[in-house]
GROMACS .gro file of C-alpha atoms in nm:
model
  359
    1UNK     CA    1   7.330   8.351  10.760
    2UNK     CA    2   7.210   8.124  10.432
    3UNK     CA    3   7.207   8.260  10.097
    4UNK     CA    4   7.447   8.508   9.909
    5UNK     CA    5   7.621   8.794  10.086
    6UNK     CA    6   7.357   9.111  10.051
    7UNK     CA    7   7.568   9.392   9.852
    8UNK     CA    8   7.526   9.760   9.985
    9UNK     CA    9   7.164   9.944   9.911
   10UNK     CA   10   7.009   9.595   9.803
   11UNK     CA   11   6.701   9.584   9.917
   12UNK     CA   12   6.542   9.386   9.672
   13UNK     CA   13   6.729   9.086   9.763
   14UNK     CA   14   6.662   9.160  10.165
   15UNK     CA   15   6.317   9.221  10.128
   16UNK     CA   16   6.306   8.883   9.943
   17UNK     CA   17   6.493   8.699  10.213
   18UNK     CA   18   6.355   8.838  10.513
   19UNK     CA   19   5.983   8.904  10.405
   20UNK     CA   20   6.002   9.301  10.511
   21UNK     CA   21   5.876   9.527  10.218
   22UNK     CA   22   6.107   9.759  10.095
   23UNK     CA   23   5.984  10.065  10.245
   24UNK     CA   24   5.978   9.907  10.607
   25UNK     CA   25   6.408   9.893  10.565
   26UNK     CA   26   6.648  10.097  10.771
   27UNK     CA   27   6.897  10.120  10.491
   28UNK     CA   28   7.286  10.125  10.662
   29UNK     CA   29   7.438   9.940  10.416
   30UNK     CA   30   7.593  10.228  10.186
   31UNK     CA   31   7.772  10.529  10.249
   32UNK     CA   32   7.508  10.793  10.108
   33UNK     CA   33   7.455  11.113  10.253
   34UNK     CA   34   7.086  11.038  10.425
   35UNK     CA   35   7.024  11.435  10.395
   36UNK     CA   36   7.056  11.448   9.974
   37UNK     CA   37   7.028  11.752   9.794
   38UNK     CA   38   6.689  11.929   9.735
   39UNK     CA   39   6.622  11.853   9.385
   40UNK     CA   40   6.339  12.097   9.326
   41UNK     CA   41   6.209  12.170   9.022
   42UNK     CA   42   6.380  12.118   8.682
   43UNK     CA   43   6.324  12.322   8.339
   44UNK     CA   44   6.109  12.101   8.102
   45UNK     CA   45   6.379  12.109   7.864
   46UNK     CA   46   6.587  11.846   8.056
   47UNK     CA   47   6.320  11.603   8.027
   48UNK     CA   48   6.295  11.659   7.638
   49UNK     CA   49   6.611  11.742   7.433
   50UNK     CA   50   6.878  11.512   7.376
   51UNK     CA   51   7.120  11.516   7.667
   52UNK     CA   52   7.412  11.694   7.463
   53UNK     CA   53   7.640  11.856   7.768
   54UNK     CA   54   7.498  12.208   7.842
   55UNK     CA   55   7.757  12.465   7.906
   56UNK     CA   56   7.595  12.541   8.237
   57UNK     CA   57   7.686  12.229   8.363
   58UNK     CA   58   8.025  12.208   8.240
   59UNK     CA   59   8.076  12.536   8.396
   60UNK     CA   60   7.919  12.426   8.739
   61UNK     CA   61   8.194  12.105   8.729
   62UNK     CA   62   8.459  12.276   8.667
   63UNK     CA   63   8.371  12.540   8.919
   64UNK     CA   64   8.346  12.235   9.205
   65UNK     CA   65   8.639  12.067   9.115
   66UNK     CA   66   8.874  12.307   9.004
   67UNK     CA   67   8.964  12.170   8.675
   68UNK     CA   68   8.833  12.127   8.336
   69UNK     CA   69   9.009  11.793   8.286
   70UNK     CA   70   8.725  11.619   8.352
   71UNK     CA   71   8.457  11.355   8.146
   72UNK     CA   72   8.166  11.321   8.282
   73UNK     CA   73   8.014  10.951   8.276
   74UNK     CA   74   7.730  10.731   8.374
   75UNK     CA   75   7.868  10.676   8.719
   76UNK     CA   76   8.223  10.590   8.833
   77UNK     CA   77   8.156  10.226   8.704
   78UNK     CA   78   8.194  10.249   8.356
   79UNK     CA   79   8.523  10.393   8.392
   80UNK     CA   80   8.632  10.116   8.609
   81UNK     CA   81   8.500   9.858   8.382
   82UNK     CA   82   8.677  10.050   8.073
   83UNK     CA   83   9.024  10.167   8.221
   84UNK     CA   84   9.200   9.815   8.197
   85UNK     CA   85   9.064   9.847   7.817
   86UNK     CA   86   9.240  10.171   7.728
   87UNK     CA   87   9.570  10.123   7.948
   88UNK     CA   88   9.868   9.940   7.871
   89UNK     CA   89   9.870   9.596   7.988
   90UNK     CA   90  10.059   9.605   8.282
   91UNK     CA   91  10.079   9.452   8.653
   92UNK     CA   92   9.853   9.626   8.854
   93UNK     CA   93   9.918   9.666   9.249
   94UNK     CA   94   9.598   9.703   9.427
   95UNK     CA   95   9.432   9.743   9.803
   96UNK     CA   96   9.404   9.398   9.935
   97UNK     CA   97   9.029   9.495  10.060
   98UNK     CA   98   8.870   9.783   9.900
   99UNK     CA   99   8.592   9.805   9.638
  100UNK     CA  100   8.559   9.507   9.458
  101UNK     CA  101   8.538   9.614   9.101
  102UNK     CA  102   8.882   9.775   9.088
  103UNK     CA  103   9.008   9.363   9.109
  104UNK     CA  104   8.730   9.257   8.923
  105UNK     CA  105   8.807   9.416   8.592
  106UNK     CA  106   9.177   9.425   8.620
  107UNK     CA  107   9.187   9.044   8.694
  108UNK     CA  108   8.902   9.029   8.387
  109UNK     CA  109   9.146   9.195   8.144
  110UNK     CA  110   9.396   8.894   8.229
  111UNK     CA  111   9.649   9.186   8.427
  112UNK     CA  112   9.883   9.035   8.708
  113UNK     CA  113   9.764   9.138   8.999
  114UNK     CA  114   9.966   9.184   9.317
  115UNK     CA  115   9.808   9.337   9.672
  116UNK     CA  116   9.931   9.576   9.958
  117UNK     CA  117   9.761   9.570  10.295
  118UNK     CA  118   9.460   9.841  10.338
  119UNK     CA  119   9.467   9.853  10.694
  120UNK     CA  120   9.779   9.991  10.766
  121UNK     CA  121   9.889  10.320  10.630
  122UNK     CA  122  10.268  10.239  10.706
  123UNK     CA  123  10.278   9.910  10.606
  124UNK     CA  124  10.076  10.008  10.259
  125UNK     CA  125  10.327  10.296  10.159
  126UNK     CA  126  10.641  10.072  10.243
  127UNK     CA  127  10.486   9.802  10.007
  128UNK     CA  128  10.395  10.046   9.732
  129UNK     CA  129  10.761  10.185   9.758
  130UNK     CA  130  10.969   9.862   9.755
  131UNK     CA  131  10.726   9.840   9.444
  132UNK     CA  132  10.858  10.161   9.291
  133UNK     CA  133  11.218  10.130   9.381
  134UNK     CA  134  11.236   9.804   9.130
  135UNK     CA  135  11.160  10.075   8.829
  136UNK     CA  136  10.935   9.836   8.658
  137UNK     CA  137  10.624   9.945   8.501
  138UNK     CA  138  10.308   9.882   8.686
  139UNK     CA  139   9.958  10.045   8.745
  140UNK     CA  140   9.874  10.155   9.101
  141UNK     CA  141   9.531  10.179   9.195
  142UNK     CA  142   9.457  10.345   9.557
  143UNK     CA  143   9.084  10.422   9.702
  144UNK     CA  144   9.114  10.729   9.875
  145UNK     CA  145   9.002  10.718  10.189
  146UNK     CA  146   8.976  10.331  10.120
  147UNK     CA  147   8.612  10.182  10.102
  148UNK     CA  148   8.553   9.998  10.358
  149UNK     CA  149   8.873  10.024  10.569
  150UNK     CA  150   8.932  10.387  10.564
  151UNK     CA  151   9.275  10.390  10.470
  152UNK     CA  152   9.382  10.771  10.369
  153UNK     CA  153   9.703  10.858  10.206
  154UNK     CA  154   9.830  11.226  10.135
  155UNK     CA  155   9.765  11.407   9.823
  156UNK     CA  156  10.138  11.489   9.814
  157UNK     CA  157  10.255  11.124   9.865
  158UNK     CA  158   9.986  11.043   9.587
  159UNK     CA  159  10.125  11.297   9.353
  160UNK     CA  160  10.507  11.169   9.428
  161UNK     CA  161  10.391  10.829   9.342
  162UNK     CA  162  10.227  10.905   9.016
  163UNK     CA  163  10.566  11.104   8.875
  164UNK     CA  164  10.762  10.831   8.977
  165UNK     CA  165  10.571  10.509   8.799
  166UNK     CA  166  10.814  10.394   8.523
  167UNK     CA  167  10.757  10.368   8.183
  168UNK     CA  168  10.367  10.365   8.114
  169UNK     CA  169  10.231  10.306   8.412
  170UNK     CA  170   9.951  10.501   8.565
  171UNK     CA  171   9.809  10.574   8.921
  172UNK     CA  172   9.469  10.547   8.944
  173UNK     CA  173   9.300  10.752   9.273
  174UNK     CA  174   8.962  10.647   9.336
  175UNK     CA  175   8.819  10.944   9.537
  176UNK     CA  176   8.451  10.861   9.558
  177UNK     CA  177   8.415  10.946   9.926
  178UNK     CA  178   8.628  11.231   9.927
  179UNK     CA  179   8.386  11.512   9.909
  180UNK     CA  180   8.344  11.533  10.281
  181UNK     CA  181   8.710  11.674  10.332
  182UNK     CA  182   8.788  11.800   9.970
  183UNK     CA  183   9.134  11.940  10.099
  184UNK     CA  184   9.294  11.620  10.091
  185UNK     CA  185   9.217  11.580   9.705
  186UNK     CA  186   9.493  11.533   9.457
  187UNK     CA  187   9.289  11.773   9.211
  188UNK     CA  188   9.414  12.019   9.447
  189UNK     CA  189   9.742  11.957   9.280
  190UNK     CA  190   9.827  11.980   8.885
  191UNK     CA  191   9.725  11.687   8.692
  192UNK     CA  192  10.008  11.452   8.560
  193UNK     CA  193   9.962  11.260   8.229
  194UNK     CA  194  10.020  10.960   8.507
  195UNK     CA  195   9.745  11.059   8.720
  196UNK     CA  196   9.370  10.952   8.689
  197UNK     CA  197   9.108  11.037   8.927
  198UNK     CA  198   8.749  10.907   8.966
  199UNK     CA  199   8.494  11.116   9.129
  200UNK     CA  200   8.124  11.011   9.243
  201UNK     CA  201   7.866  11.276   9.261
  202UNK     CA  202   7.589  11.050   9.411
  203UNK     CA  203   7.734  10.985   9.789
  204UNK     CA  204   7.801  11.320   9.929
  205UNK     CA  205   7.494  11.457   9.739
  206UNK     CA  206   7.265  11.169   9.854
  207UNK     CA  207   7.167  11.117   9.516
  208UNK     CA  208   7.281  10.800   9.391
  209UNK     CA  209   7.006  10.717   9.111
  210UNK     CA  210   7.122  10.979   8.915
  211UNK     CA  211   7.406  10.764   8.856
  212UNK     CA  212   7.683  11.053   8.786
  213UNK     CA  213   8.050  11.063   8.824
  214UNK     CA  214   8.326  11.217   8.673
  215UNK     CA  215   8.680  11.091   8.536
  216UNK     CA  216   9.011  11.331   8.521
  217UNK     CA  217   9.265  11.255   8.348
  218UNK     CA  218   9.524  11.346   8.023
  219UNK     CA  219   9.293  11.439   7.685
  220UNK     CA  220   9.441  11.143   7.535
  221UNK     CA  221   9.278  10.912   7.795
  222UNK     CA  222   8.974  11.100   7.793
  223UNK     CA  223   8.920  11.063   7.470
  224UNK     CA  224   8.960  10.692   7.462
  225UNK     CA  225   8.702  10.660   7.742
  226UNK     CA  226   8.453  10.857   7.551
  227UNK     CA  227   8.517  10.673   7.243
  228UNK     CA  228   8.470  10.339   7.427
  229UNK     CA  229   8.143  10.454   7.641
  230UNK     CA  230   7.986  10.673   7.399
  231UNK     CA  231   7.755  10.951   7.381
  232UNK     CA  232   7.486  11.082   7.614
  233UNK     CA  233   7.704  10.891   7.897
  234UNK     CA  234   7.507  11.163   8.154
  235UNK     CA  235   7.113  11.226   8.080
  236UNK     CA  236   6.936  11.542   8.086
  237UNK     CA  237   6.804  11.539   8.448
  238UNK     CA  238   7.166  11.468   8.597
  239UNK     CA  239   7.270  11.762   8.439
  240UNK     CA  240   7.035  12.004   8.559
  241UNK     CA  241   7.021  11.863   8.906
  242UNK     CA  242   7.413  11.868   8.927
  243UNK     CA  243   7.444  12.222   8.788
  244UNK     CA  244   7.275  12.339   9.079
  245UNK     CA  245   7.414  12.103   9.314
  246UNK     CA  246   7.764  12.194   9.228
  247UNK     CA  247   7.678  12.545   9.267
  248UNK     CA  248   7.542  12.551   9.616
  249UNK     CA  249   7.834  12.667   9.805
  250UNK     CA  250   7.618  12.730  10.110
  251UNK     CA  251   7.418  12.368  10.079
  252UNK     CA  252   7.779  12.180  10.052
  253UNK     CA  253   7.880  12.360  10.354
  254UNK     CA  254   7.604  12.290  10.545
  255UNK     CA  255   7.594  11.927  10.446
  256UNK     CA  256   7.962  11.862  10.551
  257UNK     CA  257   7.880  11.983  10.921
  258UNK     CA  258   7.552  11.782  10.905
  259UNK     CA  259   7.759  11.453  10.789
  260UNK     CA  260   7.971  11.539  11.077
  261UNK     CA  261   7.701  11.557  11.298
  262UNK     CA  262   7.513  11.257  11.162
  263UNK     CA  263   7.781  11.036  11.204
  264UNK     CA  264   7.871  11.134  11.557
  265UNK     CA  265   7.474  11.040  11.647
  266UNK     CA  266   7.503  10.715  11.459
  267UNK     CA  267   7.821  10.599  11.618
  268UNK     CA  268   7.628  10.704  11.999
  269UNK     CA  269   7.312  10.446  11.848
  270UNK     CA  270   7.583  10.194  11.769
  271UNK     CA  271   7.846  10.203  12.071
  272UNK     CA  272   7.633   9.967  12.297
  273UNK     CA  273   7.670   9.690  12.038
  274UNK     CA  274   8.029   9.775  11.939
  275UNK     CA  275   8.115   9.760  12.349
  276UNK     CA  276   7.942   9.426  12.321
  277UNK     CA  277   8.148   9.270  12.041
  278UNK     CA  278   8.468   9.396  12.103
  279UNK     CA  279   8.558   9.477  11.733
  280UNK     CA  280   8.949   9.420  11.635
  281UNK     CA  281   8.956   9.717  11.429
  282UNK     CA  282   8.730  10.014  11.374
  283UNK     CA  283   8.740  10.226  11.066
  284UNK     CA  284   8.538  10.558  11.092
  285UNK     CA  285   8.506  10.778  10.783
  286UNK     CA  286   8.215  11.094  10.762
  287UNK     CA  287   8.009  10.853  10.567
  288UNK     CA  288   8.063  10.512  10.700
  289UNK     CA  289   8.198  10.311  10.946
  290UNK     CA  290   8.358   9.970  10.959
  291UNK     CA  291   8.414   9.647  11.213
  292UNK     CA  292   8.649   9.412  11.218
  293UNK     CA  293   8.479   9.083  11.336
  294UNK     CA  294   8.514   8.698  11.370
  295UNK     CA  295   8.340   8.600  11.049
  296UNK     CA  296   8.077   8.369  11.174
  297UNK     CA  297   7.969   8.668  11.443
  298UNK     CA  298   7.959   8.957  11.160
  299UNK     CA  299   7.741   8.719  10.970
  300UNK     CA  300   7.526   8.649  11.295
  301UNK     CA  301   7.495   9.058  11.358
  302UNK     CA  302   7.388   9.130  10.985
  303UNK     CA  303   7.114   8.871  11.031
  304UNK     CA  304   6.985   8.976  11.354
  305UNK     CA  305   6.977   9.332  11.254
  306UNK     CA  306   6.807   9.275  10.917
  307UNK     CA  307   6.521   9.026  11.087
  308UNK     CA  308   6.459   9.406  11.290
  309UNK     CA  309   6.480   9.541  10.934
  310UNK     CA  310   6.810   9.719  10.954
  311UNK     CA  311   7.036   9.635  10.650
  312UNK     CA  312   7.401   9.671  10.725
  313UNK     CA  313   7.688   9.541  10.466
  314UNK     CA  314   7.868   9.221  10.519
  315UNK     CA  315   8.236   9.241  10.385
  316UNK     CA  316   8.425   8.882  10.398
  317UNK     CA  317   8.797   8.917  10.446
  318UNK     CA  318   8.884   8.556  10.497
  319UNK     CA  319   8.776   8.246  10.628
  320UNK     CA  320   8.777   8.392  11.003
  321UNK     CA  321   8.761   8.744  10.942
  322UNK     CA  322   8.484   8.994  10.815
  323UNK     CA  323   8.387   9.333  10.848
  324UNK     CA  324   8.062   9.492  10.903
  325UNK     CA  325   8.009   9.846  10.707
  326UNK     CA  326   7.748  10.106  10.872
  327UNK     CA  327   7.647  10.378  10.712
  328UNK     CA  328   7.513  10.685  10.838
  329UNK     CA  329   7.119  10.812  10.931
  330UNK     CA  330   6.999  11.151  10.955
  331UNK     CA  331   6.972  11.295  11.300
  332UNK     CA  332   6.662  11.478  11.217
  333UNK     CA  333   6.497  11.110  11.095
  334UNK     CA  334   6.378  11.046  11.433
  335UNK     CA  335   6.196  10.720  11.346
  336UNK     CA  336   6.510  10.614  11.208
  337UNK     CA  337   6.664  10.684  11.538
  338UNK     CA  338   6.440  10.510  11.736
  339UNK     CA  339   6.456  10.197  11.484
  340UNK     CA  340   6.826  10.170  11.470
  341UNK     CA  341   6.797  10.212  11.911
  342UNK     CA  342   6.535   9.916  11.900
  343UNK     CA  343   6.728   9.700  11.663
  344UNK     CA  344   7.045   9.749  11.836
  345UNK     CA  345   6.916   9.659  12.163
  346UNK     CA  346   6.739   9.366  12.038
  347UNK     CA  347   7.059   9.216  11.863
  348UNK     CA  348   7.207   9.258  12.190
  349UNK     CA  349   6.965   9.059  12.394
  350UNK     CA  350   6.958   8.791  12.122
  351UNK     CA  351   7.318   8.763  12.146
  352UNK     CA  352   7.333   8.748  12.496
  353UNK     CA  353   7.027   8.487  12.477
  354UNK     CA  354   7.252   8.252  12.232
  355UNK     CA  355   7.542   8.269  12.476
  356UNK     CA  356   7.370   8.185  12.741
  357UNK     CA  357   7.201   7.880  12.552
  358UNK     CA  358   7.580   7.744  12.476
  359UNK     CA  359   7.692   7.803  12.848
   0.00000   0.00000   0.00000
């Protein structure tokens, strides 16, 4: 495949590369709930007034997350960028595979970086324990569950690590994909001053375009972040929609069930392709799955699917290995089901044909 790697949700680049209009793509390159929260009508005031934080919004956020130690932000991305500038400049231990913006911004700030394995829970835990046993201050970054490897630590383990970090070291836990299983969130435990938690609104509620996220941290750090990020981080429309969505317990319960069933239907549709490819590893979470493959084969499969108007995410791991990450479709979207089924069959046929041509 020629050109730069396509990032999740980048239908503009995909459309230009494959000459397929944006509205004709089936986008499986993100981990966003395909059955989004129904926005409905909003009061005119949310469009007219300056977006100072409304009390009903604050009440809904505190009710959903179970704590009032939060700061609402324009998605978690601004916090990922700002944290290295707000915390003590210490070495950082990160997953060797994960949401790469964490690595990028710590590196840009000049923090020394080290990595733990993101595919093996025991190996990752052992390496973190060894680093803690040295008694030297460092920051620890955990993506829980990890995007894209699916690695998941227990909240008890994470809280234990946070308490044991030396000096001004902090544990940053990115819980962007945890809303499908909220019981494992560290927010269910008392929030330590050494613990910083990032949460994303758009993935579970299927409304990534609102750009809404939250950071949970000490009063001092939240104040630093607020000063650095500035006022009006969250617009009035986002506050209005989130107030309704975070308070709608019935929808949330139904969404968790629907996501599970949608993931099962998507996996069933992709199963013939997985059987043909025989990936080295498979990671499955409610909102996305990842397959580890030979790098050339992974790129070829992404390209073949894209030619059919189905976009999946290619994540290079090394010169020899890569991941294909796929989101989920709605089991009620019959057009998406038919298109994915057809694309999978066409991809398998093309792979078989190319294999025969090389015999």
